[in-house]
């Protein structure tokens, strides 16, 4: 027993850390687009960080629980509700058999991850449970979840230790206006100095062309030395291609394995959640750092995961020290040390005031366009 999909939503898929080691054969990595929200969700419910979750895009599903569980919802705020009542994000939540999880309007971001204690009973394909829709493999029959689908839990009734304190603040404020750090290259020499300067000083807007494969931006034209063509080579997560149009394209989880357009830079892993949560109309700025800084931030992020998990798992009345989050620039909610302390205090008091504040957040209104299975869908929230 596990979950039954009452309504599939716009694009709800099963994702994990991705299908590693097969790009040389032309197989996309896939996996959760917001790599950090995915890990936070699993930590909150006591899973291994690589456990499969549901990734929800723009318009969430309606899910009935056919057995009790503990869940956590992270990433973009799509106003989750259980039995019609708003619930906290970034918190371990108990659900009972017959409860229904649903979603409403977008408050921030565009993707949410839902983790289930004990994991989802999905067979691995090439070492991963991730759904790769274009190839029709992985996940649930190689496709997005649809009305009537049922997915069982791998460990029914699993419950993490110290569930009362498993709560944290969102690590990023999803403002819709982001500065992301990049490492220039590998083909920055194919751009003029003026082109590099344009890339690092301009504001770019997310177009309607954004999906799990990539995000197209529009803004000032980035100048090449000659043209945008190179011998096809590997494309990492977060690579920024610039075709002859001079408009950047950021590559995401379902990206192709190789490409023949010049890559001006790659977004560092720590900042990828901001791109994962972008939707049409959001604004992006780029800031260059060197590879050593990027590696240091990556290690800090790993240490942050470990410390957060240990503090939840080994809580004995006093939480340990949590290192500073590597999200230290203007997009970050710089409260990481206070985060778990607040969770500990919630053992003695309810979170009514926090929930009220969350309910009063401004709901994002407007029209959003998304690509699903090669088809374009337009969604309007009034």
Short mmCIF file of C-alpha atoms in Angstrom, two decimals:
data_model
loop_
_atom_site.label_atom_id
_atom_site.label_comp_id
_atom_site.label_asym_id
_atom_site.label_seq_id
_atom_site.Cartn_x
_atom_site.Cartn_y
_atom_site.Cartn_z
CA UNK A 1 0.00 0.00 0.00
CA UNK A 2 1.13 3.56 -0.61
CA UNK A 3 -0.45 6.32 -2.72
CA UNK A 4 -3.16 6.61 -5.36
CA UNK A 5 -3.06 9.45 -7.87
CA UNK A 6 -6.46 11.13 -8.04
CA UNK A 7 -5.26 13.88 -10.37
CA UNK A 8 -1.88 13.77 -12.05
CA UNK A 9 -1.26 17.52 -12.20
CA UNK A 10 0.66 19.14 -15.04
CA UNK A 11 3.87 17.10 -14.74
CA UNK A 12 4.38 14.79 -11.75
CA UNK A 13 7.22 12.31 -12.11
CA UNK A 14 9.28 10.00 -9.94
CA UNK A 15 12.87 11.24 -9.65
CA UNK A 16 15.97 10.50 -7.63
CA UNK A 17 19.65 11.47 -7.86
CA UNK A 18 19.75 10.46 -11.53
CA UNK A 19 21.07 7.79 -13.84
CA UNK A 20 24.83 8.06 -13.41
CA UNK A 21 27.52 6.51 -15.59
CA UNK A 22 25.58 6.16 -18.84
CA UNK A 23 26.06 9.51 -20.61
CA UNK A 24 28.81 7.93 -22.75
CA UNK A 25 26.07 5.76 -24.25
CA UNK A 26 23.82 8.74 -24.95
CA UNK A 27 21.57 8.25 -21.91
CA UNK A 28 20.44 11.40 -20.12
CA UNK A 29 21.08 11.61 -16.37
CA UNK A 30 17.56 12.80 -15.47
CA UNK A 31 16.89 13.03 -11.72
CA UNK A 32 15.38 15.83 -9.67
CA UNK A 33 15.93 19.28 -11.19
CA UNK A 34 16.19 21.03 -7.81
CA UNK A 35 18.95 18.82 -6.44
CA UNK A 36 19.02 20.47 -3.02
CA UNK A 37 15.28 20.52 -2.32
CA UNK A 38 15.25 16.83 -3.25
CA UNK A 39 17.92 16.03 -0.65
CA UNK A 40 16.30 18.22 2.03
CA UNK A 41 13.00 16.38 1.57
CA UNK A 42 14.67 13.01 2.09
CA UNK A 43 16.61 14.21 5.13
CA UNK A 44 13.41 15.50 6.73
CA UNK A 45 11.69 12.10 6.49
CA UNK A 46 14.77 10.12 7.50
CA UNK A 47 15.52 8.59 4.10
CA UNK A 48 18.87 8.12 2.42
CA UNK A 49 19.58 11.28 0.39
CA UNK A 50 19.33 9.30 -2.88
CA UNK A 51 15.80 7.95 -2.30
CA UNK A 52 13.17 8.56 -5.00
CA UNK A 53 10.63 11.37 -4.59
CA UNK A 54 7.78 12.88 -6.57
CA UNK A 55 8.71 16.00 -8.51
CA UNK A 56 5.77 18.34 -9.10
CA UNK A 57 5.77 21.14 -11.70
CA UNK A 58 3.59 24.29 -11.63
CA UNK A 59 0.23 22.57 -11.13
CA UNK A 60 0.37 19.90 -8.45
CA UNK A 61 -1.37 16.54 -8.26
CA UNK A 62 -4.04 15.26 -5.91
CA UNK A 63 -2.80 12.19 -4.00
CA UNK A 64 -4.72 9.82 -1.72
CA UNK A 65 -2.78 7.83 0.88
CA UNK A 66 -3.76 4.17 0.99
CA UNK A 67 -1.63 3.62 4.10
CA UNK A 68 -0.15 5.90 6.81
CA UNK A 69 3.11 7.64 6.06
CA UNK A 70 5.43 10.51 6.93
CA UNK A 71 6.08 13.00 4.14
CA UNK A 72 7.98 16.25 3.54
CA UNK A 73 7.41 18.83 0.81
CA UNK A 74 10.25 21.12 -0.24
CA UNK A 75 11.20 23.40 -3.14
CA UNK A 76 8.74 25.80 -4.71
CA UNK A 77 5.64 26.67 -2.70
CA UNK A 78 2.61 25.42 -4.64
CA UNK A 79 0.36 25.80 -1.54
CA UNK A 80 0.17 22.17 -0.37
CA UNK A 81 -2.89 21.06 1.58
CA UNK A 82 -3.90 17.88 3.37
CA UNK A 83 -7.66 17.30 3.42
CA UNK A 84 -8.08 20.90 2.29
CA UNK A 85 -6.06 22.39 5.18
CA UNK A 86 -2.75 24.23 4.49
CA UNK A 87 0.37 22.43 5.73
CA UNK A 88 3.91 23.53 6.38
CA UNK A 89 6.66 22.94 3.88
CA UNK A 90 10.16 21.83 4.92
CA UNK A 91 8.64 19.82 7.77
CA UNK A 92 8.06 16.11 8.44
CA UNK A 93 4.28 15.58 8.34
CA UNK A 94 2.30 12.56 9.50
CA UNK A 95 -0.46 11.45 7.15
CA UNK A 96 -3.13 8.80 7.73
CA UNK A 97 -4.79 6.29 5.45
CA UNK A 98 -7.44 8.09 3.42
CA UNK A 99 -5.81 11.53 3.68
CA UNK A 100 -5.57 13.53 0.46
CA UNK A 101 -2.64 15.77 -0.43
CA UNK A 102 -3.43 18.48 -2.98
CA UNK A 103 -1.94 21.74 -4.25
CA UNK A 104 -3.28 25.17 -5.14
CA UNK A 105 -1.77 28.37 -6.54
CA UNK A 106 1.92 29.13 -6.94
CA UNK A 107 3.36 31.25 -4.15
CA UNK A 108 7.00 30.89 -5.20
CA UNK A 109 9.22 28.84 -7.46
CA UNK A 110 7.74 26.31 -9.88
CA UNK A 111 8.76 22.82 -8.69
CA UNK A 112 8.16 20.94 -5.45
CA UNK A 113 9.60 17.65 -4.22
CA UNK A 114 7.59 15.23 -2.08
CA UNK A 115 9.52 12.62 -0.08
CA UNK A 116 7.91 9.60 1.60
CA UNK A 117 9.48 7.88 4.61
CA UNK A 118 10.72 4.48 3.51
CA UNK A 119 10.72 5.38 -0.18
CA UNK A 120 8.64 4.42 -3.21
CA UNK A 121 8.49 0.84 -4.49
CA UNK A 122 9.81 1.52 -7.99
CA UNK A 123 12.14 -0.83 -9.83
CA UNK A 124 15.54 0.60 -10.70
CA UNK A 125 16.44 1.00 -14.36
CA UNK A 126 20.15 1.38 -15.02
CA UNK A 127 20.72 2.04 -11.33
CA UNK A 128 18.06 4.73 -10.93
CA UNK A 129 14.32 5.12 -10.31
CA UNK A 130 14.22 8.44 -12.19
CA UNK A 131 11.72 8.95 -14.99
CA UNK A 132 13.12 9.85 -18.41
CA UNK A 133 9.98 10.52 -20.43
CA UNK A 134 11.64 11.00 -23.83
CA UNK A 135 13.03 7.46 -23.69
CA UNK A 136 9.99 6.04 -21.89
CA UNK A 137 12.03 4.44 -19.12
CA UNK A 138 12.37 4.56 -15.35
CA UNK A 139 9.83 5.77 -12.85
CA UNK A 140 6.26 4.54 -13.28
CA UNK A 141 6.08 2.96 -16.76
CA UNK A 142 8.49 5.58 -18.09
CA UNK A 143 5.96 8.42 -17.96
CA UNK A 144 4.50 11.12 -15.77
CA UNK A 145 1.96 9.99 -13.18
CA UNK A 146 -1.67 9.99 -14.35
CA UNK A 147 -5.11 9.74 -12.79
CA UNK A 148 -5.63 6.33 -11.23
CA UNK A 149 -1.96 5.33 -10.94
CA UNK A 150 -0.93 3.58 -7.72
CA UNK A 151 2.54 3.45 -6.23
CA UNK A 152 3.43 1.38 -3.15
CA UNK A 153 5.86 2.26 -0.38
CA UNK A 154 9.03 0.19 -0.12
CA UNK A 155 8.88 0.32 3.69
CA UNK A 156 5.28 0.75 4.75
CA UNK A 157 4.77 2.55 8.07
CA UNK A 158 8.33 3.91 8.22
CA UNK A 159 8.76 6.82 10.63
CA UNK A 160 11.96 8.79 11.23
CA UNK A 161 13.47 9.34 14.66
CA UNK A 162 12.67 12.61 16.41
CA UNK A 163 9.89 13.49 14.00
CA UNK A 164 8.81 16.46 16.14
CA UNK A 165 11.99 18.43 15.39
CA UNK A 166 12.31 17.61 11.70
CA UNK A 167 11.62 21.09 10.39
CA UNK A 168 13.75 23.74 8.72
CA UNK A 169 13.45 27.12 7.06
CA UNK A 170 13.55 27.25 3.25
CA UNK A 171 17.23 27.84 2.40
CA UNK A 172 16.40 30.22 -0.48
CA UNK A 173 13.95 33.07 -0.84
CA UNK A 174 12.33 32.44 -4.23
CA UNK A 175 12.18 36.05 -5.35
CA UNK A 176 12.08 35.51 -9.11
CA UNK A 177 15.19 37.70 -9.45
CA UNK A 178 18.37 35.67 -9.01
CA UNK A 179 22.12 36.11 -9.13
CA UNK A 180 23.83 32.79 -9.83
CA UNK A 181 27.54 32.10 -9.64
CA UNK A 182 29.31 30.54 -12.60
CA UNK A 183 32.70 29.17 -13.58
CA UNK A 184 33.62 30.46 -17.03
CA UNK A 185 34.37 27.90 -19.72
CA UNK A 186 35.11 25.53 -21.20
CA UNK A 187 34.82 27.60 -24.39
CA UNK A 188 34.97 31.17 -23.12
CA UNK A 189 37.78 31.78 -25.63
CA UNK A 190 35.14 31.52 -28.38
CA UNK A 191 33.59 34.77 -27.12
CA UNK A 192 34.92 38.31 -27.41
CA UNK A 193 35.87 40.27 -24.30
CA UNK A 194 32.80 42.38 -24.96
CA UNK A 195 30.69 39.22 -25.14
CA UNK A 196 31.98 38.00 -21.79
CA UNK A 197 31.33 41.45 -20.33
CA UNK A 198 27.77 41.42 -21.67
CA UNK A 199 27.14 37.98 -20.18
CA UNK A 200 28.34 39.03 -16.71
CA UNK A 201 26.71 42.48 -16.61
CA UNK A 202 23.32 41.95 -18.24
CA UNK A 203 19.95 40.88 -16.92
CA UNK A 204 18.36 37.91 -18.68
CA UNK A 205 14.69 36.95 -18.60
CA UNK A 206 13.34 33.39 -18.57
CA UNK A 207 11.25 32.71 -21.67
CA UNK A 208 8.28 30.37 -22.04
CA UNK A 209 10.72 27.67 -23.16
CA UNK A 210 11.64 26.06 -19.85
CA UNK A 211 11.32 22.40 -19.01
CA UNK A 212 13.32 19.57 -17.46
CA UNK A 213 15.78 19.69 -20.36
CA UNK A 214 16.73 23.34 -20.14
CA UNK A 215 15.85 27.01 -19.72
CA UNK A 216 16.05 29.51 -22.57
CA UNK A 217 16.85 33.11 -21.63
CA UNK A 218 16.52 36.35 -23.54
CA UNK A 219 18.44 39.57 -23.13
CA UNK A 220 21.50 41.36 -24.52
CA UNK A 221 23.22 39.43 -27.30
CA UNK A 222 26.46 37.69 -26.27
CA UNK A 223 29.08 38.22 -28.96
CA UNK A 224 31.11 35.32 -30.39
CA UNK A 225 34.56 35.67 -31.91
CA UNK A 226 33.34 33.87 -35.03
CA UNK A 227 30.35 31.54 -34.65
CA UNK A 228 28.74 29.27 -32.09
CA UNK A 229 29.71 25.90 -33.57
CA UNK A 230 32.16 23.54 -31.88
CA UNK A 231 32.87 19.85 -32.16
CA UNK A 232 30.16 18.17 -30.08
CA UNK A 233 31.30 17.42 -26.55
CA UNK A 234 29.85 16.60 -23.15
CA UNK A 235 27.28 18.82 -21.43
CA UNK A 236 27.31 19.00 -17.61
CA UNK A 237 24.38 19.95 -15.40
CA UNK A 238 24.13 23.74 -15.38
CA UNK A 239 26.14 24.29 -18.57
CA UNK A 240 25.23 27.52 -20.39
CA UNK A 241 25.19 27.13 -24.16
CA UNK A 242 25.15 30.18 -26.41
CA UNK A 243 24.03 29.46 -30.00
CA UNK A 244 24.43 31.91 -32.90
CA UNK A 245 21.46 33.93 -31.61
CA UNK A 246 23.63 35.06 -28.70
CA UNK A 247 20.88 34.09 -26.22
CA UNK A 248 21.94 31.71 -23.40
CA UNK A 249 20.40 28.29 -22.74
CA UNK A 250 20.90 26.63 -19.33
CA UNK A 251 20.99 22.84 -19.42
CA UNK A 252 19.11 20.84 -16.76
CA UNK A 253 18.43 17.23 -15.75
CA UNK A 254 17.01 15.84 -19.01
CA UNK A 255 19.64 17.57 -21.16
CA UNK A 256 21.22 15.81 -24.12
CA UNK A 257 24.57 14.20 -23.36
CA UNK A 258 26.58 16.13 -25.97
CA UNK A 259 26.11 19.33 -27.90
CA UNK A 260 27.79 21.42 -30.57
CA UNK A 261 27.11 24.96 -29.32
CA UNK A 262 29.70 27.00 -27.43
CA UNK A 263 29.45 26.85 -23.64
CA UNK A 264 30.35 30.16 -22.06
CA UNK A 265 30.12 28.98 -18.44
CA UNK A 266 28.66 26.46 -16.01
CA UNK A 267 26.51 27.37 -13.01
CA UNK A 268 27.92 26.04 -9.75
CA UNK A 269 26.01 23.20 -8.10
CA UNK A 270 25.20 25.23 -4.99
CA UNK A 271 23.24 27.83 -6.99
CA UNK A 272 21.35 25.47 -9.32
CA UNK A 273 18.14 25.49 -7.21
CA UNK A 274 17.51 29.07 -8.31
CA UNK A 275 17.51 28.00 -11.95
CA UNK A 276 15.48 24.86 -11.15
CA UNK A 277 12.75 27.09 -9.71
CA UNK A 278 12.69 29.63 -12.55
CA UNK A 279 9.58 30.18 -14.64
CA UNK A 280 8.65 32.52 -17.47
CA UNK A 281 9.35 36.15 -16.61
CA UNK A 282 11.90 35.50 -13.85
CA UNK A 283 15.20 37.38 -14.09
CA UNK A 284 18.72 35.95 -13.94
CA UNK A 285 22.11 37.60 -13.46
CA UNK A 286 25.50 35.86 -13.65
CA UNK A 287 28.54 36.32 -11.41
CA UNK A 288 31.91 34.73 -12.17
CA UNK A 289 33.94 32.85 -9.54
CA UNK A 290 36.90 30.50 -9.94
CA UNK A 291 36.90 26.71 -9.79
CA UNK A 292 38.49 26.62 -6.34
CA UNK A 293 35.75 28.77 -4.84
CA UNK A 294 33.13 26.56 -6.52
CA UNK A 295 34.71 23.41 -5.09
CA UNK A 296 34.89 24.93 -1.61
CA UNK A 297 31.20 25.85 -1.76
CA UNK A 298 30.33 22.34 -2.95
CA UNK A 299 32.13 20.80 0.02
CA UNK A 300 30.37 23.22 2.39
CA UNK A 301 27.02 22.17 0.94
CA UNK A 302 27.84 18.49 1.51
CA UNK A 303 28.90 19.23 5.08
CA UNK A 304 25.67 21.14 5.63
CA UNK A 305 23.60 18.14 4.54
CA UNK A 306 25.56 15.85 6.85
CA UNK A 307 25.31 18.15 9.86
CA UNK A 308 21.59 18.73 9.34
CA UNK A 309 20.90 15.02 9.08
CA UNK A 310 23.02 14.18 12.12
CA UNK A 311 21.29 16.83 14.20
CA UNK A 312 17.88 15.35 13.40
CA UNK A 313 18.93 11.72 13.81
CA UNK A 314 21.00 12.14 16.97
CA UNK A 315 18.90 14.69 18.84
CA UNK A 316 19.05 14.06 22.59
CA UNK A 317 17.58 17.28 23.95
CA UNK A 318 20.15 19.64 22.48
CA UNK A 319 20.89 20.13 18.81
CA UNK A 320 24.46 20.14 17.57
CA UNK A 321 26.15 22.95 15.72
CA UNK A 322 25.03 23.46 12.13
CA UNK A 323 27.65 24.93 9.76
CA UNK A 324 26.85 27.96 7.68
CA UNK A 325 25.02 27.26 4.45
CA UNK A 326 27.09 27.99 1.34
CA UNK A 327 24.18 30.03 -0.04
CA UNK A 328 25.71 33.19 1.36
CA UNK A 329 24.87 35.85 -1.22
CA UNK A 330 21.82 38.06 -1.61
CA UNK A 331 19.38 35.29 -2.57
CA UNK A 332 19.92 33.30 0.61
CA UNK A 333 17.85 33.18 3.76
CA UNK A 334 20.84 33.41 6.09
CA UNK A 335 19.35 31.67 9.11
CA UNK A 336 20.90 28.23 8.87
CA UNK A 337 22.18 28.00 12.43
CA UNK A 338 18.85 29.20 13.75
CA UNK A 339 16.93 26.82 11.50
CA UNK A 340 17.22 23.65 13.54
CA UNK A 341 17.00 25.51 16.83
CA UNK A 342 13.61 26.77 15.75
CA UNK A 343 12.63 23.23 14.93
CA UNK A 344 13.66 22.10 18.40
CA UNK A 345 11.56 24.79 20.01
CA UNK A 346 8.57 23.55 18.05
CA UNK A 347 8.57 20.50 20.35
CA UNK A 348 7.26 22.76 23.10
CA UNK A 349 4.99 25.03 21.07
CA UNK A 350 2.80 24.91 17.99
CA UNK A 351 3.61 26.58 14.71
CA UNK A 352 0.27 28.36 14.28
CA UNK A 353 1.80 31.81 13.88
CA UNK A 354 4.30 30.56 11.31
CA UNK A 355 1.53 28.89 9.35
CA UNK A 356 -0.57 32.05 9.46
CA UNK A 357 2.37 33.99 8.03
CA UNK A 358 2.79 31.40 5.30
CA UNK A 359 -0.90 31.58 4.43
CA UNK A 360 -0.65 35.36 4.12
CA UNK A 361 2.15 35.23 1.55
CA UNK A 362 1.21 36.80 -1.75
CA UNK A 363 0.06 34.22 -4.25
CA UNK A 364 1.74 34.64 -7.62
CA UNK A 365 -0.75 35.44 -10.35
CA UNK A 366 -0.36 35.36 -14.08
CA UNK A 367 -0.01 33.04 -17.04
CA UNK A 368 2.75 30.44 -17.22
CA UNK A 369 3.71 28.24 -20.15
CA UNK A 370 5.40 24.87 -19.76
CA UNK A 371 6.48 22.08 -22.07
CA UNK A 372 5.35 18.55 -21.18
CA UNK A 373 6.13 15.57 -23.39
CA UNK A 374 6.80 17.91 -26.31
CA UNK A 375 3.47 19.71 -25.91
CA UNK A 376 3.06 23.28 -24.71
CA UNK A 377 0.58 24.02 -21.92
CA UNK A 378 -0.57 27.42 -20.69
CA UNK A 379 -1.75 27.83 -17.09
CA UNK A 380 -3.43 30.93 -15.71
CA UNK A 381 -3.71 31.69 -11.99
CA UNK A 382 -6.06 34.54 -11.10
#
